[in-house]
Amino acid sequence: MTARGTRQGLDAEDLDVEEALALVKDGNGTARPAGGHSPAQRGGGGDGPRTPSSPAQSPESGHRADTAEHRHRAASWPEARTIAARAARSGAARLAPVSVTLGDALGLVLAAPLTALTDLPSFDTSAMDGWAVAGPGPWHVREEGVLAGSSAPAPLADGEAVGIATGARIPPDTTAVLRSEHGRTDDNGRLHPTREMQHGQDIRPRGQECRSGDQLLRAGAVVTPAVLGLAAAAGYDTLAAVPRPRVEVLVLGDELLTEGRPHDGLIRDALGPMLPPWLRALGAEVTSVRRLGDDAKALHKAIAGSGADLVVTTGGTASGPVDHVHPTLRRLDAELLVDGVEVRPGHPMLLARLKEDQHLVGLPGNPLAAVSGLLTLAEPLLRALAARPAPEPYALPLRQSVHGHPHDTRLIPVVLRGDHAVPLHYNGPAMLRGIAAADALAVVPPGGARAGQETELLDLPGATAGIDACFT
């Protein structure tokens, strides 16, 4: 766990709710945070990178032109998510489709429609164990039955039956399949039905599910286990799919330990173990996790030499003496698309375009603030890179009221209990206890939300704790 990304700078990390609510008013009656900074100054630090000097606001960056009055404008939370998704949809950023085996395709997105390579089923098959019969009963039963996978059986004559297994090929001239529980044999070995039969009963005719050339799934469908089964049944060995975006994680901070208990001003790194599984759950391939400490040269070398589609840094996004992310991005001539977001926790998060086909997401160092940045910027970017569909938004009423930030959106850990979302305690920027028990994050608008108010929810990747671990 680290409290980096907060060391110096104007409102560099997230105000506690109580502090943020302690507003003062200037002579014009304009509300401002207790620290005295105007809304235009709220950002990731007073020395943050500036935008180009054009007076127009970039539709992609969300920045206002740098003037004597304004350094930059933090993006609103919805705007930041839109910018992140849009950045990955540019032609150069799109990942080229690859051909993958069925064993490697799970979780990927189809890059081309899934078209049947054969009829399904490819021949008339029995839907049940029993007898294939021809004409009205009773029937004389052949000695040798028909099993699944056997060669083509001989045709049946009227009054003839043959034992048949589920999935076996239907003999020519079969009238119906009599289920094993619906037939009996007499003392002469003749087969009699015990209930009325219909012509074609329990026969799956060739092409019942699809014909060769039929489109089974559109491009853009996520490959689930069922899709793998359908593809195999339709004759596929490989699939054209959008590959997983490659992500490299750079953990910054000299104060971080990788093992043992915190001691002597050193603290455990919580983000190194936490981020890779979440990134994988978001569809990424994590190529490496590197711990760089507070080393500007090492950070520059790591970012400049990275071959990943997305570089994720933790900490160092403010403007303190060892916060090297902004200076490194300036040195690399990166394009800042988002520099600060009006959300708590996680305000000093950022998104930059390093190259036409490469981006960087800078996460704050505090754990819950980093989760906020992950879901605000990395999730929509990775989703768009992988061509995954956006989840359907949904909302639930809150069980209790939640204090809001006066200007910014708040993301609050909640558990889902019945038809309500229950806010959790331990939701400070540096806390993990609440998020560890949470199913989702509630998107609380500026000013807060009252009990019973419908509130948008963001599902947490792989959340399993649920209500049994609820800390309320």
XYZ file of C-alpha atoms in Angstrom:
472
model
C 0.000 0.000 0.000
C 1.319 3.438 -0.788
C 0.214 6.969 -0.201
C 2.365 8.279 -3.039
C 1.087 10.571 -5.700
C 0.059 12.962 -2.931
C 3.202 14.540 -1.622
C 2.918 18.087 -2.839
C 0.801 20.151 -5.145
C -2.596 21.772 -5.054
C -5.189 19.350 -3.768
C -2.876 16.638 -5.026
C -4.796 13.657 -3.677
C -8.300 13.253 -2.426
C -9.705 15.384 0.322
C -11.465 13.524 3.063
C -15.181 14.042 2.705
C -15.362 15.963 5.962
C -12.572 18.276 4.815
C -14.119 18.764 1.400
C -17.437 19.689 2.935
C -15.801 22.438 4.945
C -16.341 24.952 2.164
C -15.693 28.637 2.278
C -17.146 31.283 -0.020
C -15.229 34.098 -1.629
C -16.559 37.575 -2.123
C -18.577 36.496 -5.174
C -20.200 33.619 -3.317
C -18.276 30.976 -5.271
C -17.841 27.744 -3.368
C -14.290 26.444 -3.143
C -12.460 23.711 -1.229
C -11.322 24.440 2.285
C -7.728 24.796 1.110
C -8.685 28.005 -0.662
C -7.963 26.912 -4.243
C -10.474 27.807 -6.908
C -12.105 25.041 -8.945
C -9.866 25.881 -11.887
C -6.839 24.968 -9.779
C -8.074 21.572 -8.700
C -5.898 18.992 -10.352
C -3.003 16.649 -9.962
C -0.614 19.265 -8.661
C 0.460 22.805 -9.301
C 3.316 21.792 -11.591
C 1.274 19.489 -13.813
C 1.931 19.444 -17.569
C 0.310 22.100 -19.679
C -1.780 21.742 -22.746
C -0.995 23.263 -26.151
C -1.445 27.015 -26.322
C -4.363 26.884 -28.745
C -7.424 28.649 -27.330
C -9.685 25.803 -28.426
C -10.430 22.915 -26.137
C -9.380 19.575 -27.607
C -12.384 17.262 -27.927
C -10.174 14.320 -27.027
C -7.903 15.678 -24.338
C -10.521 17.421 -22.263
C -7.940 20.144 -21.528
C -8.483 23.871 -21.678
C -5.776 25.979 -23.280
C -3.037 27.154 -20.938
C -3.469 30.818 -20.041
C -2.466 33.068 -17.194
C -5.793 32.229 -15.544
C -6.088 28.481 -16.178
C -3.477 25.764 -16.174
C -5.807 22.976 -17.228
C -9.221 21.585 -16.511
C -9.680 18.204 -14.913
C -12.066 16.072 -16.924
C -15.427 15.145 -15.501
C -15.765 11.483 -14.612
C -18.071 10.569 -17.538
C -15.935 12.633 -19.906
C -12.738 10.873 -18.796
C -14.248 7.445 -19.494
C -15.408 8.581 -22.920
C -11.968 9.974 -23.769
C -10.294 6.712 -22.712
C -12.608 4.589 -24.850
C -12.265 6.934 -27.830
C -8.465 6.934 -27.618
C -8.355 3.184 -28.203
C -10.651 3.330 -31.226
C -8.217 5.260 -33.427
C -6.988 3.342 -36.440
C -3.418 2.967 -35.217
C -4.453 1.871 -31.739
C -6.704 -0.949 -32.922
C -5.205 -4.372 -32.425
C -4.838 -6.461 -35.571
C -6.842 -9.715 -35.531
C -4.971 -12.957 -34.946
C -5.754 -16.595 -35.595
C -5.923 -18.569 -32.345
C -6.707 -22.155 -31.516
C -9.926 -22.895 -29.699
C -7.893 -23.621 -26.579
C -6.484 -20.088 -26.569
C -9.605 -18.179 -27.624
C -11.573 -18.056 -24.372
C -12.379 -14.464 -23.392
C -11.308 -12.960 -26.704
C -13.619 -11.169 -29.113
C -14.452 -12.569 -32.540
C -12.840 -10.487 -35.282
C -15.012 -12.072 -37.973
C -18.477 -13.612 -38.010
C -18.712 -17.255 -36.989
C -20.203 -18.988 -40.040
C -21.203 -22.653 -40.029
C -18.784 -24.822 -41.979
C -21.287 -27.705 -42.048
C -24.922 -28.509 -41.419
C -25.743 -29.025 -37.735
C -26.403 -31.812 -37.217
C -24.585 -33.001 -40.314
C -26.847 -36.069 -40.600
C -30.164 -37.261 -39.152
C -29.452 -38.346 -35.583
C -31.322 -39.942 -32.703
C -32.214 -37.562 -29.889
C -32.767 -40.424 -27.407
C -31.697 -43.931 -26.505
C -34.291 -46.413 -27.732
C -35.273 -47.983 -31.034
C -35.444 -46.644 -34.567
C -38.703 -48.005 -35.992
C -40.268 -48.154 -39.449
C -44.030 -48.118 -39.986
C -46.642 -48.971 -37.335
C -45.861 -51.456 -34.557
C -45.379 -54.007 -33.326
C -41.879 -54.369 -34.751
C -39.352 -57.103 -35.213
C -36.068 -56.015 -33.618
C -32.726 -56.526 -35.346
C -30.034 -58.144 -33.298
C -27.297 -55.549 -33.821
C -27.970 -52.012 -32.648
C -26.722 -48.669 -33.979
C -24.201 -46.753 -31.883
C -22.961 -43.163 -32.132
C -20.001 -42.982 -34.492
C -20.794 -46.232 -36.293
C -20.874 -46.513 -40.066
C -24.049 -45.880 -42.043
C -26.725 -48.378 -40.924
C -28.797 -50.420 -43.349
C -32.306 -49.145 -44.205
C -35.280 -50.361 -42.181
C -38.189 -52.260 -43.697
C -41.761 -51.660 -42.522
C -42.369 -53.458 -39.259
C -38.673 -53.483 -38.413
C -36.837 -51.816 -35.504
C -33.256 -51.522 -34.390
C -31.782 -50.431 -31.059
C -30.188 -47.001 -31.311
C -28.104 -44.750 -29.043
C -28.368 -41.003 -28.600
C -26.411 -39.246 -31.340
C -26.291 -42.269 -33.617
C -27.095 -41.947 -37.306
C -30.716 -42.695 -38.181
C -31.171 -45.636 -40.596
C -32.842 -44.727 -43.909
C -36.646 -45.111 -43.980
C -36.955 -44.678 -40.186
C -40.384 -43.406 -39.123
C -39.521 -42.337 -35.559
C -37.406 -43.138 -32.529
C -39.213 -44.964 -29.732
C -37.661 -44.073 -26.381
C -36.427 -47.021 -24.347
C -38.846 -46.172 -21.530
C -41.778 -46.073 -23.957
C -41.450 -49.601 -25.380
C -41.816 -53.222 -24.245
C -41.138 -56.580 -25.813
C -43.541 -59.536 -25.721
C -42.740 -63.223 -25.287
C -42.099 -63.490 -29.014
C -39.539 -60.686 -28.929
C -41.825 -58.228 -30.698
C -41.516 -54.540 -29.710
C -44.702 -52.678 -28.724
C -45.112 -48.938 -27.950
C -46.552 -48.074 -24.535
C -47.769 -44.642 -25.670
C -48.767 -42.945 -28.891
C -45.972 -41.975 -31.271
C -45.643 -39.155 -33.788
C -43.916 -39.320 -37.162
C -40.333 -38.024 -36.800
C -40.478 -38.206 -32.999
C -37.073 -37.845 -31.280
C -35.205 -37.500 -34.570
C -32.920 -34.512 -35.043
C -33.012 -33.909 -38.785
C -29.931 -32.802 -40.673
C -29.548 -29.008 -40.565
C -32.064 -28.558 -37.731
C -29.798 -26.059 -35.948
C -28.133 -24.489 -38.966
C -27.150 -25.010 -42.571
C -23.632 -24.702 -43.903
C -22.903 -21.010 -44.490
C -25.374 -19.729 -41.886
C -24.027 -16.952 -39.653
C -23.968 -18.254 -36.091
C -22.457 -15.246 -34.314
C -21.531 -11.741 -35.358
C -18.056 -10.263 -35.179
C -17.651 -8.681 -31.761
C -19.100 -11.570 -29.788
C -17.093 -12.546 -26.713
C -15.780 -16.096 -26.845
C -17.366 -17.947 -23.932
C -17.147 -21.692 -23.197
C -20.444 -22.112 -25.071
C -19.024 -20.254 -28.080
C -16.047 -22.614 -28.072
C -18.436 -25.561 -28.127
C -20.467 -24.058 -30.967
C -17.340 -23.296 -32.973
C -16.062 -26.840 -32.530
C -19.443 -28.317 -33.499
C -19.503 -26.078 -36.590
C -16.131 -27.414 -37.731
C -13.615 -24.815 -36.509
C -10.104 -25.525 -35.251
C -9.044 -21.863 -35.043
C -10.844 -18.539 -34.711
C -10.069 -15.024 -35.940
C -10.047 -12.921 -32.775
C -8.883 -9.612 -31.373
C -5.832 -10.309 -29.192
C -5.590 -9.326 -25.565
C -3.997 -5.900 -25.088
C -0.512 -6.222 -23.641
C -0.042 -4.299 -20.402
C 3.124 -3.536 -18.456
C 2.792 -2.402 -14.822
C 5.414 -0.064 -13.333
C 5.258 0.240 -9.550
C 6.918 3.420 -8.268
C 8.099 4.293 -4.771
C 11.237 3.815 -2.681
C 9.124 3.200 0.406
C 7.567 -0.052 -0.830
C 8.301 -3.502 0.523
C 7.581 -6.710 -1.364
C 7.483 -8.962 1.701
C 7.260 -8.886 5.472
C 5.631 -6.392 7.791
C 5.830 -2.603 7.404
C 8.672 -1.105 9.437
C 10.863 1.953 9.758
C 8.744 4.123 7.474
C 8.496 1.423 4.817
C 5.127 0.017 3.744
C 3.979 -2.993 1.777
C 3.253 -2.679 -1.911
C -0.445 -3.539 -2.274
C -0.825 -2.505 -5.909
C 1.793 -4.871 -7.329
C -0.169 -7.963 -6.239
C -3.606 -6.385 -6.809
C -3.466 -4.798 -10.255
C -2.331 -7.704 -12.491
C -5.281 -10.005 -11.646
C -7.718 -7.147 -12.156
C -6.096 -6.223 -15.457
C -6.380 -9.837 -16.586
C -10.028 -9.862 -15.553
C -10.456 -6.792 -17.769
C -9.142 -8.766 -20.730
C -5.469 -7.751 -20.703
C -2.309 -9.804 -20.980
C 0.051 -8.567 -18.251
C 3.511 -8.911 -19.723
C 5.467 -7.765 -16.664
C 5.280 -6.057 -13.270
C 8.377 -3.979 -12.539
C 9.268 -2.082 -9.360
C 11.301 1.016 -10.170
C 11.361 3.004 -6.948
C 11.667 6.774 -7.236
C 14.101 6.835 -10.132
C 13.359 9.288 -12.947
C 15.955 7.771 -15.283
C 14.661 4.244 -14.719
C 11.081 5.407 -15.306
C 12.026 7.138 -18.560
C 13.952 4.097 -19.767
C 11.122 1.718 -18.845
C 8.409 3.731 -20.592
C 10.495 4.557 -23.650
C 11.506 0.910 -24.073
C 8.133 -0.668 -23.404
C 6.540 -2.699 -26.181
C 3.197 -2.971 -24.393
C -0.026 -1.552 -25.767
C -0.667 0.036 -22.381
C 1.755 1.066 -19.653
C 0.232 1.409 -16.176
C 2.141 3.327 -13.515
C 1.291 3.523 -9.821
C 2.006 6.666 -7.821
C 4.019 9.705 -8.824
C 1.189 11.482 -10.667
C 1.240 14.638 -8.531
C 3.953 17.320 -8.461
C 6.123 16.446 -5.479
C 9.916 16.255 -5.572
C 9.925 12.537 -6.453
C 6.745 12.467 -8.564
C 8.353 11.767 -11.925
C 5.423 10.766 -14.158
C 4.566 14.216 -15.540
C 8.196 15.257 -16.207
C 8.841 11.909 -17.903
C 5.809 12.309 -20.142
C 6.965 15.801 -21.112
C 10.420 14.450 -21.888
C 8.850 11.753 -24.097
C 6.678 14.364 -25.817
C 3.593 12.359 -24.870
C 0.140 13.754 -25.513
C -1.899 14.171 -22.341
C -5.474 13.152 -23.030
C -6.666 13.298 -19.404
C -4.773 15.150 -16.682
C -6.844 14.842 -13.553
C -10.434 13.679 -13.192
C -13.218 15.172 -11.103
C -13.611 12.020 -9.042
C -12.797 11.017 -5.465
C -10.751 9.045 -4.723
C -8.324 9.090 -7.617
C -8.394 12.742 -8.661
C -4.757 12.945 -9.960
C -5.067 10.014 -12.388
C -3.987 10.629 -15.978
C -4.092 9.182 -19.476
C -1.436 9.888 -22.094
C -0.783 8.805 -25.650
C 2.864 7.765 -25.890
C 2.669 6.724 -29.546
C -0.161 6.294 -32.006
C -0.539 2.701 -30.869
C 0.562 3.007 -27.238
C -0.958 4.646 -24.159
C -0.122 5.167 -20.506
C -2.502 5.264 -17.562
C -1.043 6.890 -14.469
C -2.764 5.670 -11.321
C -2.527 7.432 -7.954
C -0.531 5.563 -5.354
C -3.246 5.133 -2.741
C -4.934 1.741 -3.193
C -8.589 2.763 -3.449
C -7.608 5.771 -5.564
C -5.736 3.388 -7.880
C -8.836 1.188 -8.196
C -10.799 4.295 -9.093
C -8.285 5.099 -11.824
C -8.304 1.530 -13.056
C -12.077 1.540 -13.594
C -12.229 5.133 -14.817
C -9.456 5.094 -17.425
C -7.924 1.635 -17.885
C -11.201 -0.304 -18.119
C -12.756 1.635 -21.028
C -9.397 1.844 -22.806
C -8.772 -1.906 -22.544
C -12.374 -2.681 -23.469
C -12.099 -0.624 -26.642
C -8.681 -2.056 -27.527
C -10.037 -5.582 -27.220
C -13.265 -4.622 -29.079
C -15.332 -5.846 -26.162
C -18.898 -4.556 -25.845
C -19.629 -2.031 -23.130
C -21.545 -3.495 -20.191
C -25.137 -2.430 -19.848
C -25.324 0.312 -17.202
C -27.449 -0.450 -14.200
C -28.416 1.192 -10.935
C -29.792 0.204 -7.546
C -31.116 2.279 -4.665
C -28.729 2.910 -1.798
C -29.553 1.404 1.582
C -28.100 4.432 3.365
C -27.305 7.979 2.357
C -23.772 8.809 1.202
C -21.955 12.105 1.621
C -20.794 13.636 -1.628
C -17.912 15.793 -2.685
C -19.121 19.328 -3.453
C -17.745 19.286 -7.003
C -16.637 15.789 -7.929
C -18.084 12.330 -8.409
C -17.359 9.864 -5.608
C -16.791 6.131 -6.091
C -17.881 4.234 -2.975
C -17.441 0.482 -2.350
C -20.788 -1.269 -1.896
C -22.142 -4.771 -1.504
C -25.315 -5.831 -3.278
C -27.978 -7.039 -0.901
C -31.274 -7.921 -2.518
C -32.459 -4.944 -4.523
C -30.250 -2.435 -2.684
C -26.603 -1.385 -2.651
C -25.138 -1.146 0.834
C -22.328 1.429 1.248
C -19.261 0.160 3.067
C -17.085 1.816 5.655
C -13.304 1.993 5.211
C -13.618 3.825 1.923
C -10.766 6.304 2.302
C -8.288 6.658 -0.591
C -5.586 4.641 1.210
C -7.925 1.904 2.503
C -8.389 -1.593 1.130
C -10.715 -3.073 3.722
C -13.875 -1.788 2.085
C -12.946 -2.648 -1.500
C -11.868 -6.145 -0.441
C -15.436 -6.835 0.682
C -17.170 -5.004 -2.148
C -19.131 -6.253 -5.147
C -19.189 -2.911 -6.932
C -18.478 0.800 -6.746
C -21.414 3.176 -6.439
C -21.108 6.285 -8.603
C -22.178 9.050 -6.216
C -22.841 12.394 -7.921
C -21.523 15.715 -6.552
C -23.447 16.653 -3.458
C -24.074 13.064 -2.372
C -26.957 10.615 -2.597
C -29.829 10.028 -0.207
C -31.059 6.674 1.055
C -33.248 5.031 -1.559
C -31.779 7.039 -4.440
C -31.032 5.053 -7.603
C -27.260 5.077 -8.071
C -25.179 3.815 -10.974
C -22.968 0.838 -10.131
C -19.657 -0.352 -11.546
C -19.045 -4.066 -11.074
C -15.611 -4.941 -9.737
C -13.693 -7.447 -11.864
C -13.943 -10.876 -10.262
C -15.634 -9.650 -7.067
C -16.663 -12.648 -4.958
C -16.761 -11.365 -1.380
C -20.385 -10.263 -1.459
C -22.559 -9.682 1.537
C -20.947 -12.277 3.784
C -17.901 -10.032 4.192
C -19.888 -6.840 4.570
C -18.314 -4.182 6.810
C -21.163 -1.761 7.408
